[in-house]
Structure formats: structure tokens, C-alpha cells
XYZ file of C-alpha atoms in Angstrom:
419
model
C -35.867 9.373 73.126
C -36.271 9.482 76.391
C -34.875 11.577 79.386
C -31.135 13.069 79.610
C -28.704 12.821 82.540
C -29.861 15.823 84.203
C -33.018 13.216 84.942
C -30.593 10.134 86.235
C -30.194 10.116 90.064
C -26.866 10.541 91.199
C -23.818 12.686 91.617
C -21.110 12.968 89.173
C -18.744 11.121 90.778
C -21.500 8.413 91.403
C -22.158 8.411 87.138
C -18.710 8.368 86.428
C -17.368 5.395 89.086
C -20.502 3.423 87.879
C -19.633 4.144 83.701
C -15.544 3.195 84.502
C -16.372 0.256 86.575
C -14.393 -2.854 84.780
C -13.090 -0.611 82.351
C -9.497 -1.684 81.004
C -8.312 1.314 78.450
C -9.436 4.920 79.167
C -8.800 7.467 76.766
C -8.937 9.969 78.244
C -10.454 10.194 81.824
C -10.473 14.108 81.560
C -12.511 14.361 78.820
C -15.045 12.120 79.887
C -15.143 13.633 83.079
C -15.650 16.852 81.153
C -18.675 15.650 79.018
C -20.454 14.424 81.883
C -19.871 17.533 83.802
C -21.593 19.283 81.188
C -24.631 17.181 81.963
C -24.401 16.340 77.768
C -26.659 13.815 76.525
C -23.738 11.725 74.873
C -23.854 9.579 71.998
C -21.828 6.134 72.610
C -21.160 3.266 70.356
C -19.999 -0.435 70.001
C -19.459 -1.720 66.389
C -19.875 -5.355 65.623
C -18.790 -7.101 62.667
C -21.760 -9.908 61.462
C -19.022 -12.618 60.423
C -21.134 -15.466 61.921
C -24.668 -15.668 63.233
C -25.778 -14.813 66.419
C -24.174 -12.972 69.265
C -22.458 -14.157 72.054
C -21.840 -13.919 75.920
C -18.217 -12.675 75.153
C -19.993 -9.996 73.364
C -22.242 -8.673 76.169
C -19.257 -7.655 77.698
C -19.520 -4.693 75.789
C -23.221 -4.587 75.199
C -23.792 -4.373 79.150
C -21.244 -0.872 79.349
C -23.505 0.336 76.683
C -26.510 -0.430 79.258
C -25.373 0.762 81.835
C -24.393 4.471 79.602
C -28.464 4.306 78.833
C -29.066 3.751 82.256
C -28.023 7.347 83.232
C -29.795 8.874 80.181
C -27.642 8.354 77.473
C -28.069 7.345 73.960
C -25.779 4.036 72.600
C -25.854 3.796 68.949
C -25.675 -0.099 68.182
C -23.563 -0.271 64.772
C -23.793 -2.885 62.483
C -20.237 -3.616 60.488
C -21.766 -5.157 57.428
C -19.259 -3.626 55.187
C -16.220 -3.441 57.543
C -17.381 -7.519 57.582
C -16.585 -8.204 54.238
C -12.637 -6.613 54.455
C -12.284 -8.279 57.783
C -10.689 -6.945 60.821
C -7.001 -8.483 61.387
C -7.159 -8.033 64.727
C -5.181 -10.677 66.280
C -4.325 -12.842 62.970
C -1.219 -13.822 61.800
C -2.391 -14.702 58.225
C -4.796 -12.686 56.083
C -8.784 -13.510 56.640
C -10.806 -14.942 54.220
C -12.806 -12.440 52.999
C -16.778 -13.193 53.440
C -19.449 -11.999 50.368
C -21.859 -9.935 50.951
C -24.808 -12.735 51.088
C -22.755 -13.955 53.981
C -22.602 -11.164 55.717
C -26.312 -9.704 55.625
C -27.471 -13.569 56.642
C -25.131 -12.867 59.562
C -26.536 -9.373 60.159
C -30.311 -10.289 60.475
C -29.949 -12.254 63.645
C -27.833 -9.034 65.295
C -30.692 -6.361 65.240
C -33.196 -8.116 67.392
C -30.936 -10.042 69.600
C -29.202 -6.940 70.755
C -32.467 -5.806 72.354
C -32.205 -8.743 74.649
C -30.117 -6.464 76.555
C -30.240 -2.819 75.067
C -32.869 -0.593 75.762
C -34.970 -0.299 72.205
C -36.243 3.216 73.246
C -32.966 4.534 73.628
C -30.872 2.953 70.735
C -29.789 3.533 67.346
C -28.988 1.101 65.361
C -26.848 2.072 61.965
C -25.103 -0.135 59.207
C -21.712 1.071 58.378
C -22.582 0.081 54.727
C -24.595 3.549 54.196
C -21.921 5.449 54.088
C -19.142 3.275 53.740
C -20.501 2.098 50.503
C -20.757 4.669 49.276
C -17.132 6.210 49.428
C -15.648 6.480 45.936
C -11.865 6.778 45.215
C -11.148 10.258 45.899
C -12.356 9.523 49.005
C -10.434 6.489 49.751
C -7.913 8.154 48.827
C -8.231 10.962 51.106
C -8.615 8.342 53.960
C -5.446 7.007 53.553
C -3.600 10.200 53.454
C -4.548 11.045 56.804
C -2.548 8.074 58.427
C 1.249 6.449 57.905
C 2.675 3.304 57.844
C 4.426 3.368 60.065
C 1.768 3.848 62.582
C 0.072 1.233 61.321
C 3.095 -1.233 61.758
C 2.364 -0.019 65.749
C -0.340 -2.740 65.691
C 1.355 -5.811 67.158
C -0.177 -8.012 64.909
C 0.896 -5.843 62.086
C 4.303 -5.546 63.614
C 5.035 -9.436 63.882
C 3.877 -10.178 60.382
C 6.250 -7.620 59.138
C 9.393 -9.132 60.772
C 8.254 -12.740 60.236
C 8.425 -11.821 56.645
C 4.541 -12.629 56.563
C 2.025 -11.258 54.107
C 0.317 -7.839 54.593
C -2.425 -6.697 52.355
C -3.365 -3.936 51.276
C -7.053 -4.406 52.372
C -5.891 -4.977 55.628
C -4.725 -1.961 56.302
C -7.487 -0.288 55.376
C -9.878 -1.750 58.136
C -8.771 0.177 61.042
C -9.432 3.478 58.322
C -12.494 2.316 57.790
C -13.674 1.963 60.830
C -11.928 4.898 62.113
C -14.603 6.650 59.521
C -17.324 4.984 61.208
C -16.452 7.202 64.258
C -16.186 10.775 61.865
C -19.437 9.829 60.061
C -21.166 9.348 63.684
C -19.401 11.871 65.668
C -20.077 9.842 68.570
C -18.903 11.160 71.873
C -17.136 7.560 73.423
C -16.846 4.266 71.714
C -16.655 0.904 73.459
C -15.150 -2.034 72.141
C -12.949 -5.212 73.705
C -9.216 -4.550 74.727
C -8.289 -6.417 71.335
C -9.925 -3.315 69.695
C -7.996 -0.652 71.234
C -6.097 -0.078 67.664
C -8.999 0.341 65.725
C -11.059 2.745 68.289
C -7.496 5.012 68.494
C -7.868 4.945 64.898
C -10.898 6.698 65.384
C -10.042 8.847 68.013
C -7.142 10.025 65.981
C -8.843 10.579 62.758
C -11.715 12.565 63.882
C -10.300 15.705 64.408
C -8.678 15.706 61.182
C -12.132 16.036 59.893
C -12.807 18.582 62.281
C -14.919 16.582 64.228
C -14.037 16.303 68.426
C -12.310 13.454 69.224
C -14.206 10.237 70.665
C -13.563 8.965 74.006
C -12.298 5.272 73.960
C -13.095 2.724 76.229
C -12.171 -1.147 76.374
C -13.459 -3.815 78.234
C -12.233 -7.056 79.290
C -12.397 -10.191 76.299
C -14.278 -13.006 77.922
C -12.373 -16.185 77.542
C -13.858 -19.396 75.856
C -15.639 -22.280 77.317
C -12.590 -24.376 77.168
C -10.481 -21.634 79.418
C -8.741 -23.112 82.101
C -6.378 -21.840 85.523
C -2.841 -22.298 85.014
C -0.381 -21.213 87.521
C -2.984 -18.829 88.750
C -4.046 -17.326 85.690
C -7.135 -18.069 82.990
C -5.849 -19.437 80.313
C -7.710 -19.914 76.966
C -8.615 -18.000 73.487
C -11.374 -15.213 73.643
C -15.014 -16.895 72.985
C -16.001 -16.780 69.323
C -17.894 -18.789 67.373
C -14.847 -19.338 64.927
C -13.104 -21.171 68.070
C -16.648 -23.273 68.667
C -16.454 -22.434 72.376
C -19.120 -20.137 72.900
C -22.273 -19.337 74.174
C -25.256 -17.534 71.937
C -27.321 -15.476 73.814
C -30.173 -17.190 71.243
C -29.251 -20.503 72.714
C -31.856 -22.764 74.203
C -31.993 -22.898 78.019
C -30.773 -25.954 78.404
C -27.781 -25.483 76.209
C -26.689 -22.635 77.839
C -27.201 -24.070 81.216
C -25.045 -26.898 79.918
C -22.197 -25.266 79.011
C -22.199 -22.755 82.127
C -22.094 -25.483 84.156
C -18.734 -27.035 81.957
C -16.998 -24.179 82.776
C -13.818 -24.892 84.425
C -14.557 -24.439 88.161
C -11.540 -21.650 88.730
C -12.575 -20.267 85.522
C -16.261 -19.425 86.864
C -14.924 -16.341 88.548
C -13.973 -14.608 85.477
C -17.124 -15.471 83.801
C -18.978 -13.932 86.849
C -16.816 -10.932 87.248
C -17.652 -9.480 83.461
C -21.195 -11.163 83.222
C -22.542 -10.823 86.716
C -24.839 -8.242 87.427
C -24.098 -8.835 91.086
C -21.381 -6.625 93.044
C -17.656 -7.241 93.281
C -17.728 -7.785 96.670
C -20.799 -10.336 96.540
C -18.747 -12.380 94.213
C -15.794 -11.985 96.694
C -18.318 -13.247 99.116
C -19.824 -16.382 97.027
C -15.731 -16.702 96.057
C -14.803 -17.134 100.107
C -17.964 -19.309 101.140
C -17.172 -22.169 98.276
C -13.713 -22.757 99.037
C -12.964 -26.326 99.297
C -16.401 -27.190 98.655
C -17.414 -29.013 95.418
C -21.249 -28.763 96.691
C -20.702 -25.034 97.304
C -19.121 -24.792 93.470
C -21.998 -26.179 92.154
C -24.530 -23.980 93.748
C -22.356 -20.969 92.874
C -22.321 -22.533 89.175
C -26.330 -22.863 89.409
C -27.000 -19.290 90.715
C -24.855 -17.931 87.722
C -26.218 -19.955 85.329
C -29.900 -18.626 86.584
C -28.917 -15.228 86.428
C -27.663 -15.595 82.839
C -30.539 -17.919 81.122
C -33.273 -15.760 82.898
C -31.609 -12.531 81.006
C -32.324 -14.430 77.480
C -35.319 -16.562 78.299
C -37.143 -16.598 81.679
C -37.202 -18.074 85.339
C -40.162 -20.516 84.157
C -37.126 -21.865 81.022
C -34.405 -21.739 84.028
C -36.536 -23.777 85.989
C -37.288 -26.342 83.322
C -33.723 -26.578 82.034
C -32.119 -26.959 85.646
C -34.828 -30.317 86.202
C -33.818 -31.992 83.029
C -30.535 -31.494 84.207
C -30.956 -33.150 87.250
C -32.696 -35.523 85.611
C -29.883 -36.583 83.510
C -27.468 -37.169 87.115
C -30.036 -38.735 88.689
C -31.688 -41.302 86.066
C -29.889 -44.283 87.590
C -26.860 -42.874 86.082
C -24.301 -45.531 87.963
C -21.442 -43.367 90.198
C -18.058 -44.652 88.746
C -18.851 -43.688 84.900
C -15.748 -43.792 82.923
C -14.349 -40.693 81.711
C -12.705 -40.218 78.022
C -11.216 -37.303 76.826
C -11.226 -36.848 72.927
C -9.127 -34.650 70.667
C -11.267 -32.254 68.474
C -10.407 -32.690 64.502
C -7.616 -30.232 63.359
C -10.233 -28.097 61.189
C -13.061 -26.320 62.698
C -12.593 -27.375 65.996
C -15.353 -29.954 66.659
C -15.814 -33.698 66.520
C -18.653 -35.868 64.910
C -20.447 -38.064 67.210
C -20.030 -40.844 65.504
C -17.011 -40.810 65.123
C -16.062 -40.084 68.716
C -18.185 -43.049 69.984
C -15.681 -45.143 67.681
C -13.052 -43.268 69.313
C -13.823 -43.810 72.373
C -14.484 -47.292 72.057
C -17.899 -47.598 72.502
C -18.641 -49.284 68.846
C -16.876 -51.304 66.913
C -16.687 -48.945 63.545
C -18.029 -45.934 63.075
C -20.558 -47.675 60.436
C -21.942 -49.445 63.838
C -22.221 -45.783 65.516
C -24.422 -44.741 62.682
C -26.451 -47.420 62.574
C -26.951 -47.260 67.041
C -28.060 -43.158 65.639
C -30.079 -44.004 62.985
C -32.102 -46.883 65.683
C -32.477 -44.408 68.529
C -30.137 -45.397 70.660
C -28.001 -43.025 71.587
C -28.749 -40.090 73.820
C -26.488 -36.928 74.887
C -27.121 -35.822 78.669
C -30.787 -37.779 78.362
C -31.693 -37.188 75.401
C -32.164 -39.048 72.252
C -30.041 -37.990 69.376
C -30.386 -39.208 66.087
C -28.835 -36.989 63.157
C -25.903 -38.863 61.799
C -24.627 -35.142 61.488
C -24.792 -34.368 65.589
C -21.369 -33.008 66.223
C -19.225 -32.335 69.719
C -17.317 -29.037 70.068
C -14.310 -28.383 71.563
C -14.644 -27.754 75.344
C -17.829 -29.919 75.643
C -18.548 -32.597 78.355
C -21.105 -35.073 77.448
C -22.984 -37.699 79.154
C -23.611 -40.391 76.778
C -26.051 -43.287 77.129
C -26.079 -46.259 74.314
C -28.975 -48.768 74.638
C -32.778 -48.375 76.746
C -32.281 -51.467 79.024
C -28.888 -53.015 78.671
C -27.633 -48.833 79.243
C -23.690 -48.578 78.793
C -22.639 -44.814 80.050
C -19.810 -42.571 79.125
C -18.762 -39.332 79.976
C -16.961 -37.921 76.839
C -15.085 -34.567 76.428
C -13.395 -33.089 74.007
C -10.140 -31.185 73.985
């Protein structure tokens, strides 16, 4: 591993300011100050359950904080929760979430490790899988772990408390989830754990359990949750579900540059600042200056979105890839598209948050039937944002806005937005 904190430039106060920037919850600040004052090389972990393939920008909010710790000479443990993913995190759920098979989890986990190093320094990162120790726990170990926490403490958790009050079932394995995640902290004995604000309860269980296993308690830090691409500003507040693949409102860090650019450009103008605050490497003062400069200027907003999209796309691809994606987007915008293209908003299907393209064409009145839409697709007569689409299984997702073109001679255009 590389040099420790003593080799990182800056005072204790500068390091503390940098590491706590953007943090929502910090338990406890004095513990972090004590560790940093001792010039100890900290072990900092964050866990990610591979419930779906691919990491998205929402994950990177926590990962950027990990990268900041690395910049100050500390070690990061990137924990893949391949065991806990099979149990299922009940956080924020009104019902028990479906349990995943080992095969589903392993397929998703395979993508996580290489994607993590698009942000993290490989040389300063340990990748661990919690099946290493959780899979080895026997019945006596589980009973001993359960004996270290009470049902009353579990019911302090908001989602459990709501379900209990409403008479909705809470399964025993859901109580096990925070205990197993807490046992990760006991096993790894890290100094700091970082997670999203929705993970505060789980992280604090780890902090509570560690002394009961004669391990110093970890410092807990939480970061804000990034809202999805379908979020809006209502009465001055950013409103929307957090970014997740299950909500189909995500931007994957392995997505092609053009798709990333398109999704970022379609983020609501007012939600842009939320994205910049959590994802941009610019200072808060620089972001405020851009916001002030673009007030009341549609052209300024477009320029700000393009600049931010460049920063994000280049982070996961490169400058050339972004330039090509932007050129393609501008060609689509300028390629003979009338100024008065009609806008149509369609509802996603109740399940899955998606809408089949053929069905969307029928609902928008662009074809007389779904069958006609399928024929047009097969014949190559359908274009999305300038690119021909022939896959009959193509879906639009909630929050997506696309320019549809039918035909190559007698062109028909329509903007379709899925809500």
C-alpha cells in the first residue's frame, strides 16, 4: 500500500473539513478528530449489496467520499454484500422484499468489483465479500449475535415501526439483516463506515455491536441520497425517489457515453443543482456562481448541463467519447427537426416502470395499432434520438424523454416523455 496520512499535505483541520464536507450524519465527530489527531492510517469501509448488475451514479456519492479518504492517505475496504443481498435489506420497504438466489447475486456482484475502480484507487482498496465470514456462521453464532440486540431497539427503526403499527408482517430474517451487516463491522474492525442516509440505522447497529465483541466502535458517516432522473422540484424542494435500478430512474456508470449524456441533459433544470452538489468535483462556491449566472437563461442552463455532463461522462469514459456523444446529440437536434414538434407524455406500466416502444407509438397515436408499430420497427422505420431502432423488445423507462422519428422520407416527429 502507499503512504499514510503523515505524507498527505494539509493540517488536521483541513483534513477534517475535507472529509466531513457534504456529510449528513456523523457519529461521533470527536472520535474522528481523535483518530486523525493520532495520525493513524484509517480503514474506511462501505458496503454495497449486489441486488442488480452495475453500479449507478447514486452509488458514487458514497464512493467519492471513500476516494477523498484515500486522497488523505487512508485505506478503503469496498465490501460486496453478496451474503446480505440474499437476505434482503428491509430499509425503506413497506413489505418484505423478494429474496434473491445465490446465482442472481453472484451475477450482479461480478460487475461491481471492476466498476468500483473507475473511482477508487485500486492500490489503496481492499475488496471483500461478506460471504467469507457470514457464510461460515453456525447456529450458535447466530443465536449469540441475536442475543446482543433487542426487539425494542429494532422497532425504533422507522420502516419496522410503521409496519408493526399498521399490522403488516415483519419476518424474522428482516431483523437479521441489520445484525448481519453489523457483524461485518465487527469482523473487519474498520475505523469508519460510510453509507447513504437511509443506511444510518444499519450502520449504527454495527457501531453498537463492536464494543460487545471487544472491538472499538466505528465512526459512522452518512451521505445524502441522489434522487432519480425523474425527480422534480415542488414548492422549492427536490421531490422524487432515490436513484435505483428497481425504480428505473438511474444512470449506470457503465452506460455508453451517449446514453449517459442524454439522461443527464434530461434531468429537470432545477434538479440539476442537486446533482451538481452531490456529483461535481467543483467547489460549492463555483456551483453557486454557475447557478447565479444561469438564472433566467435557458441557453445558460443548457450550457451548464453540458459542462456538468462532460465532467461526469469523462470521469467514466474519456474526453473523446464525450465529444462524440455531444456531437451526435447536436446532430439529432439540428438534423431537420421542425421547431413545432408535438410533445406527448405517457404513463409507464404499473409494474416495472417501463413502457414498450411499440405500445408507446400506439398510445401516442403515431401508429393505428401495436402490430403496425412492430412492423415499422422490423422494417427499420423507427428512430430514437436519431438512431434507428429495430429491436421489438425496446422499452422506454420512467423519466425518459426521446425524440421519435417515423420514416426516412415523409418524416413524422414526436417527443415522448414517460412518467
